[in-house]
CSV table of C-alpha atoms in Angstrom, one decimal:
chain,number,residue,atom,x,y,z
R,201,MET,CA,0.0,0.0,0.0
R,202,ALA,CA,1.4,3.4,-1.1
R,203,LYS,CA,2.4,5.6,1.8
R,204,VAL,CA,0.4,8.8,2.1
R,205,GLN,CA,2.7,11.8,1.5
R,206,LEU,CA,2.4,14.3,4.4
R,207,LEU,CA,0.8,17.7,3.6
R,208,GLN,CA,2.8,20.9,3.5
R,209,ASP,CA,1.3,24.1,4.8
R,210,ILE,CA,2.0,25.8,1.4
R,211,GLN,CA,-0.1,23.1,-0.3
R,212,ILE,CA,-3.1,24.0,1.8
R,213,LYS,CA,-2.6,27.7,1.3
R,214,LYS,CA,-2.5,27.3,-2.4
R,215,ALA,CA,-5.4,24.8,-2.7
R,216,LYS,CA,-8.1,26.4,-4.9
R,217,PRO,CA,-11.8,25.7,-4.8
R,218,GLN,CA,-13.0,23.5,-7.7
R,219,GLU,CA,-16.4,22.8,-9.1
R,220,LYS,CA,-16.8,19.9,-6.7
R,221,ASP,CA,-15.5,19.4,-3.2
R,222,TYR,CA,-12.2,17.5,-2.8
R,223,PHE,CA,-9.8,16.3,-0.1
R,224,LEU,CA,-6.1,16.6,0.7
R,225,ASN,CA,-4.9,13.7,2.9
R,226,ASP,CA,-2.3,13.9,5.6
R,227,GLY,CA,-2.6,10.3,6.7
R,228,GLY,CA,-3.6,8.7,10.0
R,229,GLY,CA,-7.2,9.6,9.3
R,230,LEU,CA,-6.6,13.3,9.0
R,231,ARG,CA,-7.5,15.2,5.9
R,232,ILE,CA,-8.7,18.6,4.8
R,233,LEU,CA,-11.9,19.2,2.8
R,234,ILE,CA,-11.6,21.9,0.2
R,235,LYS,CA,-15.1,23.2,-0.4
R,236,SER,CA,-16.4,24.6,-3.6
R,237,ASN,CA,-17.1,27.9,-1.8
R,238,GLY,CA,-13.4,28.1,-0.7
R,239,ASN,CA,-13.8,26.9,2.9
R,240,LYS,CA,-11.1,24.5,4.1
R,241,ILE,CA,-12.3,22.1,6.9
R,242,TRP,CA,-10.2,19.6,8.8
R,243,GLU,CA,-11.8,16.2,9.1
R,244,TYR,CA,-10.6,13.2,11.2
R,245,ARG,CA,-11.9,9.7,10.5
R,246,TYR,CA,-11.4,6.8,12.9
R,247,THR,CA,-12.7,3.3,13.9
R,248,ILE,CA,-13.7,2.3,17.4
R,249,ASN,CA,-15.6,-0.8,18.4
R,250,ASP,CA,-15.8,-1.8,14.7
R,251,LYS,CA,-17.6,1.5,13.9
R,252,ARG,CA,-16.4,4.1,11.5
R,253,LYS,CA,-16.8,7.7,12.8
R,254,LYS,CA,-15.9,11.1,11.6
R,255,THR,CA,-15.5,14.5,13.3
R,256,THR,CA,-14.1,17.9,12.3
R,257,PHE,CA,-11.4,20.1,13.8
R,258,LYS,CA,-12.8,23.5,12.6
R,259,THR,CA,-11.4,25.3,9.6
R,260,TYR,CA,-8.0,26.2,8.2
R,261,PRO,CA,-6.3,28.6,9.0
R,262,ILE,CA,-8.1,29.0,12.3
R,263,VAL,CA,-6.7,25.5,13.1
R,264,SER,CA,-3.2,25.2,11.6
R,265,LEU,CA,-1.7,22.1,10.1
R,266,ILE,CA,0.5,21.6,13.2
R,267,GLU,CA,-2.6,22.0,15.5
R,268,ALA,CA,-4.7,19.6,13.5
R,269,ARG,CA,-1.9,17.0,13.8
R,270,THR,CA,-1.7,17.5,17.5
R,271,LYS,CA,-5.4,17.1,17.8
R,272,ARG,CA,-5.3,13.9,15.7
R,273,GLN,CA,-2.7,12.5,18.1
R,274,GLU,CA,-4.9,13.4,21.2
R,275,TYR,CA,-7.8,11.6,19.6
R,276,GLN,CA,-5.6,8.5,18.6
R,277,THR,CA,-4.3,8.3,22.2
R,278,LEU,CA,-7.9,8.1,23.5
R,279,ILE,CA,-8.8,5.5,20.9
R,280,ASN,CA,-5.8,3.3,21.9
R,281,ARG,CA,-7.3,3.4,25.4
R,282,GLY,CA,-10.7,2.3,24.1
R,283,ILE,CA,-12.3,5.7,24.6
R,284,ASP,CA,-14.4,7.3,21.9
R,285,PRO,CA,-13.0,10.8,21.5
R,286,ILE,CA,-16.2,12.3,20.3
R,287,LYS,CA,-18.1,11.2,23.4
R,288,TYR,CA,-15.2,12.1,25.6
R,289,PHE,CA,-14.9,15.7,24.5
R,290,LYS,CA,-18.7,16.1,24.5
R,291,THR,CA,-18.8,15.0,28.1
R,292,ILE,CA,-16.0,17.5,29.0
R,293,LYS,CA,-17.8,20.3,27.2
R,294,ASP,CA,-21.1,19.6,29.0
R,295,GLU,CA,-19.3,19.4,32.3
R,296,ASN,CA,-17.6,22.7,31.6
R,297,ILE,CA,-20.9,24.3,30.8
R,298,VAL,CA,-22.5,23.0,34.0
R,299,ASP,CA,-19.4,24.1,35.9
R,300,ASN,CA,-19.6,27.6,34.5
R,301,GLN,CA,-23.3,27.8,35.3
R,302,GLY,CA,-22.4,26.8,38.8
R,303,MET,CA,-20.3,30.0,39.4
R,304,PHE,CA,-21.8,31.7,42.4
R,305,LEU,CA,-23.0,34.8,40.6
R,306,ASN,CA,-24.6,32.7,37.8
R,307,VAL,CA,-26.5,30.6,40.4
R,308,VAL,CA,-27.6,33.7,42.2
R,309,ASP,CA,-28.9,35.2,38.9
R,310,GLU,CA,-30.8,32.0,38.1
R,311,TRP,CA,-32.4,31.8,41.6
R,312,LEU,CA,-33.4,35.5,41.7
R,313,LYS,CA,-35.2,35.2,38.3
R,314,ILE,CA,-37.3,32.3,39.8
R,315,GLU,CA,-37.8,34.2,43.1
R,316,ALA,CA,-39.0,37.3,41.1
R,317,GLU,CA,-42.1,35.3,39.9
R,318,ARG,CA,-43.2,34.4,43.4
R,319,THR,CA,-42.3,37.4,45.6
R,320,LYS,CA,-43.5,40.9,45.8
R,321,GLU,CA,-41.5,43.5,43.9
R,322,ASN,CA,-40.3,45.3,47.1
R,323,THR,CA,-39.2,42.0,48.7
R,324,HIS,CA,-37.4,41.0,45.5
R,325,GLN,CA,-35.6,44.3,45.3
R,326,ASN,CA,-34.5,44.0,48.9
R,327,LYS,CA,-33.0,40.5,48.1
R,328,ILE,CA,-31.1,42.0,45.1
R,329,ARG,CA,-29.7,44.8,47.3
R,330,ILE,CA,-28.6,42.3,50.0
R,331,PHE,CA,-26.7,40.3,47.4
R,332,GLU,CA,-25.1,43.4,45.7
R,333,ASN,CA,-24.1,45.1,49.0
R,334,ASP,CA,-23.5,42.3,51.5
R,335,ILE,CA,-22.8,38.9,49.7
R,336,ASN,CA,-21.5,39.2,46.1
R,337,PRO,CA,-18.4,41.3,47.0
R,338,PHE,CA,-17.1,38.3,49.0
R,339,LEU,CA,-18.2,35.4,46.9
R,340,LYS,CA,-18.4,36.7,43.3
R,341,ASN,CA,-15.3,34.8,42.1
R,342,LYS,CA,-16.2,31.4,43.7
R,343,HIS,CA,-18.0,28.4,42.3
R,344,ILE,CA,-20.9,27.6,44.6
R,345,LYS,CA,-19.5,24.2,45.4
R,346,ASP,CA,-16.4,26.0,46.8
R,347,VAL,CA,-18.5,28.2,49.1
R,348,LYS,CA,-17.9,27.0,52.7
R,349,LYS,CA,-20.1,27.5,55.7
R,350,ASP,CA,-17.4,29.7,57.3
R,351,ASP,CA,-17.5,32.0,54.3
R,352,ILE,CA,-21.2,32.6,54.8
R,353,LEU,CA,-21.0,32.8,58.6
R,354,LYS,CA,-18.4,35.6,58.3
R,355,ILE,CA,-20.8,37.6,56.2
R,356,ILE,CA,-23.6,37.0,58.6
R,357,GLN,CA,-21.7,37.8,61.7
R,358,THR,CA,-20.3,41.0,60.1
R,359,LYS,CA,-23.8,42.1,59.1
R,360,GLU,CA,-25.2,41.2,62.5
R,361,ILE,CA,-23.1,44.0,64.1
R,362,GLN,CA,-24.4,46.5,61.5
R,363,ALA,CA,-28.0,45.4,60.9
R,364,PRO,CA,-29.2,42.3,62.8
R,365,ASN,CA,-32.4,42.0,60.9
R,366,VAL,CA,-30.5,41.8,57.6
R,367,ALA,CA,-28.2,39.1,59.0
R,368,SER,CA,-31.2,37.0,59.8
R,369,LYS,CA,-32.5,37.4,56.2
R,370,ILE,CA,-29.1,36.4,54.8
R,371,PHE,CA,-29.3,33.1,56.7
R,372,VAL,CA,-32.7,32.3,55.2
R,373,ILE,CA,-31.6,33.4,51.7
R,374,PHE,CA,-28.7,31.1,51.7
R,375,LYS,CA,-30.8,28.1,52.8
R,376,SER,CA,-33.1,28.7,49.8
R,377,LEU,CA,-30.3,29.4,47.4
R,378,PHE,CA,-28.5,26.2,48.3
R,379,ASN,CA,-31.7,24.2,48.0
R,380,TYR,CA,-31.9,25.4,44.5
R,381,ALA,CA,-28.2,24.6,43.8
R,382,VAL,CA,-28.8,21.0,45.0
R,383,PHE,CA,-31.8,20.7,42.8
R,384,LYS,CA,-29.8,21.9,39.7
R,385,GLY,CA,-26.9,19.7,40.5
R,386,TYR,CA,-24.4,22.5,41.2
R,387,VAL,CA,-23.7,21.1,44.7
R,388,THR,CA,-24.4,17.7,46.3
R,389,LYS,CA,-25.9,18.9,49.6
R,390,ASN,CA,-27.2,22.0,51.4
R,391,ILE,CA,-24.6,23.2,53.8
R,392,PHE,CA,-27.4,24.8,55.9
R,393,GLU,CA,-29.7,21.8,56.2
R,394,ASN,CA,-30.0,22.2,60.0
R,395,THR,CA,-30.9,25.8,59.7
R,396,LYS,CA,-32.7,26.1,63.1
R,397,GLU,CA,-29.8,24.8,65.0
R,398,GLU,CA,-27.3,26.9,63.0
R,399,ARG,CA,-29.4,30.0,63.5
R,400,LYS,CA,-29.4,29.5,67.3
R,401,ASN,CA,-25.6,29.2,67.3
R,402,TYR,CA,-24.7,32.1,65.1
R,403,ILE,CA,-27.5,34.7,65.2
R,404,LYS,CA,-28.7,36.3,68.4
R,405,PRO,CA,-32.5,36.3,68.8
R,406,GLN,CA,-34.0,39.7,67.9
R,407,LYS,CA,-36.4,41.4,70.2
R,408,VAL,CA,-39.7,41.8,68.4
R,409,LYS,CA,-40.4,45.5,67.9
R,410,HIS,CA,-43.9,46.3,67.0
R,411,PHE,CA,-44.8,49.3,64.7
R,412,SER,CA,-45.1,52.5,66.7
R,413,LYS,CA,-48.7,53.7,66.7
R,414,ILE,CA,-50.8,56.5,68.1
R,415,THR,CA,-53.4,55.3,70.7
R,416,ASP,CA,-53.9,58.5,72.7
R,417,GLU,CA,-57.2,60.1,71.5
R,418,GLU,CA,-55.9,63.6,72.0
R,419,ILE,CA,-52.9,63.0,69.8
R,420,LEU,CA,-55.0,61.1,67.3
R,421,LYS,CA,-57.3,64.1,67.1
R,422,GLU,CA,-54.4,66.3,66.2
R,423,LEU,CA,-53.3,63.7,63.5
R,424,VAL,CA,-56.8,63.6,62.0
R,425,ASN,CA,-57.0,67.3,61.7
R,426,ASP,CA,-53.5,67.6,60.3
R,427,ILE,CA,-54.3,65.0,57.7
R,428,TYR,CA,-57.6,66.7,56.7
R,429,ASN,CA,-55.8,70.1,56.5
R,430,TYR,CA,-52.8,68.8,54.7
R,431,THR,CA,-51.9,71.1,51.8
R,432,GLY,CA,-49.4,68.9,49.9
R,433,MET,CA,-50.2,66.5,47.0
R,434,HIS,CA,-53.8,65.5,46.6
R,435,SER,CA,-52.9,61.8,46.4
R,436,ILE,CA,-50.9,61.9,49.6
R,437,ARG,CA,-53.7,63.7,51.5
R,438,ASN,CA,-56.4,61.4,50.3
R,439,ALA,CA,-54.4,58.3,50.8
R,440,LEU,CA,-53.8,59.3,54.4
R,441,LYS,CA,-57.5,60.2,54.8
R,442,PHE,CA,-58.5,56.8,53.3
R,443,VAL,CA,-56.2,54.8,55.6
R,444,LEU,CA,-57.7,56.6,58.6
R,445,HIS,CA,-61.0,55.0,57.8
R,446,ILE,CA,-59.9,51.7,56.2
R,447,PRO,CA,-56.6,50.6,57.7
R,448,LEU,CA,-55.1,48.7,54.8
R,449,ARG,CA,-51.5,47.6,54.7
R,450,ALA,CA,-49.2,50.2,53.1
R,451,ASP,CA,-48.5,48.2,50.0
R,452,ASN,CA,-52.3,47.5,49.4
R,453,LEU,CA,-53.1,51.2,50.0
R,454,CYS,CA,-50.5,52.6,47.7
R,455,ASN,CA,-51.4,50.2,44.9
R,456,LEU,CA,-55.1,50.5,45.0
R,457,LYS,CA,-56.7,50.5,41.5
R,458,TRP,CA,-60.0,52.1,40.4
R,459,SER,CA,-61.0,48.6,39.2
R,460,TYR,CA,-61.1,47.5,42.8
R,461,ILE,CA,-63.9,50.0,43.6
R,462,ASP,CA,-67.6,49.2,43.0
R,463,PHE,CA,-69.4,52.5,43.5
R,464,ASP,CA,-72.8,50.8,42.8
R,465,LYS,CA,-72.4,48.4,45.7
R,466,ASN,CA,-70.0,50.6,47.7
R,467,VAL,CA,-67.5,47.8,48.1
R,468,LEU,CA,-63.7,47.6,47.8
R,469,THR,CA,-62.3,44.3,46.5
R,470,ILE,CA,-58.6,43.4,46.5
R,471,PRO,CA,-57.6,40.2,44.8
R,472,ARG,CA,-56.4,37.6,47.3
R,473,GLU,CA,-53.0,37.2,45.6
R,474,LEU,CA,-52.2,40.8,46.4
R,475,MET,CA,-52.8,40.4,50.1
R,476,LYS,CA,-50.2,39.4,52.6
R,477,VAL,CA,-51.9,36.1,53.2
R,478,LYS,CA,-52.2,34.6,49.7
R,479,ASN,CA,-53.9,31.3,50.7
R,480,ILE,CA,-55.9,30.4,47.5
R,481,ASN,CA,-58.6,28.9,49.8
R,482,LEU,CA,-59.3,32.3,51.1
R,483,PRO,CA,-61.7,34.7,49.3
R,484,ASP,CA,-60.6,38.1,48.0
R,485,PHE,CA,-60.5,40.8,50.6
R,486,ARG,CA,-63.8,42.7,50.5
R,487,MET,CA,-64.6,45.8,52.6
R,488,PRO,CA,-67.7,48.0,52.5
R,489,LEU,CA,-67.1,51.7,51.9
R,490,THR,CA,-68.5,54.1,54.4
R,491,ASN,CA,-70.0,57.4,53.3
R,492,GLU,CA,-66.8,59.3,54.2
R,493,VAL,CA,-64.6,56.9,52.2
R,494,ILE,CA,-66.8,57.3,49.2
R,495,ASN,CA,-66.4,61.1,49.5
R,496,ILE,CA,-62.7,60.7,49.7
R,497,LEU,CA,-62.6,58.5,46.6
R,498,LYS,CA,-65.0,60.9,44.7
R,499,GLU,CA,-62.6,63.8,45.4
R,500,GLN,CA,-59.6,61.7,44.3
R,501,GLN,CA,-61.4,60.7,41.2
R,502,ILE,CA,-61.1,64.2,39.9
R,503,PHE,CA,-57.3,64.0,40.0
R,504,SER,CA,-56.7,60.3,38.9
R,505,GLY,CA,-60.0,58.9,37.6
R,506,TYR,CA,-58.4,58.8,34.1
R,507,GLN,CA,-55.6,56.5,35.3
R,508,GLU,CA,-55.4,52.9,36.5
R,509,TRP,CA,-54.1,53.7,40.0
R,510,ILE,CA,-56.1,55.7,42.6
R,511,PHE,CA,-53.3,57.4,44.4
R,512,LEU,CA,-50.8,58.7,41.8
R,513,GLY,CA,-47.2,59.6,42.3
R,514,ASN,CA,-45.4,62.7,41.1
R,515,ASN,CA,-45.3,61.6,37.4
R,516,ASN,CA,-49.1,61.2,37.4
R,517,ARG,CA,-48.7,57.8,35.9
R,518,ASP,CA,-47.4,55.4,38.6
R,519,PRO,CA,-48.8,54.7,42.1
R,520,ILE,CA,-47.4,56.6,45.0
R,521,ASN,CA,-44.5,55.1,47.0
R,522,SER,CA,-45.3,54.3,50.6
R,523,GLU,CA,-42.4,56.6,51.7
R,524,SER,CA,-44.3,59.7,50.3
R,525,PRO,CA,-47.1,59.5,52.9
R,526,ASN,CA,-44.6,58.5,55.5
R,527,GLY,CA,-42.6,61.5,54.7
R,528,ALA,CA,-45.7,63.7,55.0
R,529,LEU,CA,-46.4,62.2,58.5
R,530,LYS,CA,-42.8,63.1,59.5
R,531,ARG,CA,-43.1,66.6,58.3
R,532,MET,CA,-46.4,67.0,60.3
R,533,GLY,CA,-44.4,66.1,63.4
R,534,TYR,CA,-45.5,62.5,64.0
R,535,ASN,CA,-42.0,61.1,64.5
R,536,ASN,CA,-41.5,61.0,68.3
R,537,ASP,CA,-41.9,57.4,69.5
R,538,ARG,CA,-41.1,58.2,73.2
R,539,LYS,CA,-44.0,60.7,73.4
R,540,GLY,CA,-46.4,58.4,71.6
R,541,ARG,CA,-46.4,60.7,68.5
R,542,LYS,CA,-44.9,58.4,65.9
R,543,GLN,CA,-47.1,57.3,63.1
R,544,ARG,CA,-46.5,55.6,59.7
R,545,LEU,CA,-48.8,54.1,57.1
R,546,HIS,CA,-48.7,50.7,58.8
R,547,SER,CA,-49.4,52.3,62.2
R,548,PHE,CA,-53.0,53.0,61.3
R,549,ARG,CA,-53.7,49.3,61.6
R,550,GLY,CA,-52.4,49.2,65.1
R,551,THR,CA,-54.3,52.4,66.0
R,552,PHE,CA,-57.5,51.0,64.7
R,553,ARG,CA,-57.1,47.6,66.5
R,554,SER,CA,-56.1,49.2,69.8
R,555,LEU,CA,-58.7,51.9,69.9
R,556,ILE,CA,-61.6,49.8,68.6
R,557,ASP,CA,-61.3,47.6,71.6
R,558,THR,CA,-61.2,50.6,73.9
R,559,LEU,CA,-64.2,52.3,72.3
R,560,ASP,CA,-66.3,49.1,72.0
R,561,ILE,CA,-67.2,49.0,75.7
R,562,ASP,CA,-70.5,47.3,74.9
R,563,ASN,CA,-68.8,44.5,72.9
R,564,LYS,CA,-70.9,45.2,69.8
R,565,PHE,CA,-68.2,43.7,67.6
R,566,SER,CA,-66.6,40.3,68.0
R,567,TYR,CA,-62.9,39.7,68.2
R,568,GLU,CA,-63.2,37.7,64.9
R,569,ILE,CA,-64.7,40.6,63.0
R,570,LYS,CA,-62.1,43.1,64.3
R,571,GLU,CA,-59.3,40.7,63.2
R,572,LYS,CA,-60.9,39.9,59.8
R,573,ALA,CA,-61.2,43.7,59.1
R,574,LEU,CA,-57.4,43.7,59.1
R,575,ASP,CA,-57.3,40.5,57.1
R,576,HIS,CA,-55.8,38.6,60.0
R,577,HIS,CA,-56.2,34.8,59.7
R,578,GLU,CA,-55.8,32.0,62.2
R,579,GLU,CA,-53.0,29.5,61.2
R,580,SER,CA,-55.2,26.6,62.2
R,581,LYS,CA,-56.4,24.7,59.1
R,582,THR,CA,-59.6,23.7,60.8
R,583,VAL,CA,-60.4,27.3,61.7
R,584,ARG,CA,-59.6,28.4,58.2
R,585,ALA,CA,-61.7,25.7,56.7
R,586,TYR,CA,-64.8,27.2,58.4
R,587,ALA,CA,-63.8,30.8,58.1
R,588,ASN,CA,-63.2,30.5,54.3
R,589,GLN,CA,-66.8,29.8,53.8
R,590,VAL,CA,-68.0,33.1,55.4
R,591,ASP,CA,-68.5,36.4,53.6
R,592,TYR,CA,-67.9,39.0,56.3
R,593,ILE,CA,-68.8,42.1,54.3
R,594,ASN,CA,-72.3,42.6,55.9
R,595,ARG,CA,-70.8,42.2,59.3
R,596,PHE,CA,-68.0,44.6,58.5
R,597,LEU,CA,-70.3,47.5,57.7
R,598,PRO,CA,-71.5,48.3,61.2
R,599,LEU,CA,-67.9,48.1,62.5
R,600,MET,CA,-66.5,50.4,59.8
R,601,ASN,CA,-69.3,52.9,60.1
R,602,TYR,CA,-68.6,53.0,63.8
R,603,TRP,CA,-64.9,53.6,63.3
R,604,SER,CA,-65.4,56.1,60.5
R,605,ASP,CA,-67.9,58.1,62.7
R,606,PHE,CA,-65.3,58.1,65.5
R,607,VAL,CA,-62.6,59.4,63.2
R,608,LEU,CA,-64.9,62.2,61.9
R,609,SER,CA,-65.9,63.1,65.5
R,610,LEU,CA,-62.2,64.1,66.1
R,611,ARG,CA,-62.3,66.7,63.4
R,612,ASP,CA,-62.4,70.3,64.5
R,613,ASN,CA,-65.6,72.2,63.5
R,614,ASP,CA,-64.8,74.5,60.6
């Protein structure tokens, strides 16, 4: 059998395209395909387990003659060991892809995209800030499988000195992140499996601090009058007036839509998925509108009735941010916790719940109704099973009228 003459680099350079594709052989299964369009592609043919196979080494001159021969030798070495080089290099490529995906920042990015679909926007943005400010600077160059418990605990313990509540959140975030990493195959186990025990050892228990709230009727009287006489933005004034009468959570208040209001039936309906308790077995949150609340909404309708949101921000397009009404309360002087004069949007719920008990000396309203007015729900599945079947709206009306009348009684006579 005639010996194949080895190729010279000059031959390949000078090889011209012809009407049909043709080959220049270098021996040992290596050849270069000269295409009719001028492309020059390295091919390698081999036999393994009695099967003929073919692969390519990219194009010339991206892969030089010397490089193609080196690659041929690598493939032949694997074949001599009984390893199929095509399968071998595909496995390495796949592993490299997975390994790259397992870099800490990549895993965080994947996880945050999934979290974005099941958490509120504010909560999601807080998580992003925690990663950007407190976590990523220390772990950004690591593969997640190389992240050790001590790495995380250093971050947590440092943050505990600065902001204990954030340190606690970091602990929870990492447990969830590593659960995801295990599921995706980036790590083999969650290094924070025993979270409760670890938390006791590394994070000091935090004292529960309830929202400050005004419960003194004289101070509340000042607040009511200051809100009704507020001369700032219409949306801020009317949002504060509204929450005086219907103590919604700050997020629900600021993101109220006109579509939630039924002026024919005088009812507010907020979809269950937008409430804090998102249990699909619970009905939407429905609250009757008192006469004063209807007046507030009618006034606000003049300014925002043409838009989706009831309480518009500065751009007259998006809803107000909760910090805007909170800022107004600060400017009014309701920022002194020690003197019982601190009030924020969420405080109105505490004010309502505390004073309604004080005012209801005849026990006209049950504990259950007072709690449901705030959309508070028992954790007991049995209690929920019965409660879910009840529409409270007719039972809310006397309570909310009673409260609304009380708020209006605190206003100074014009």
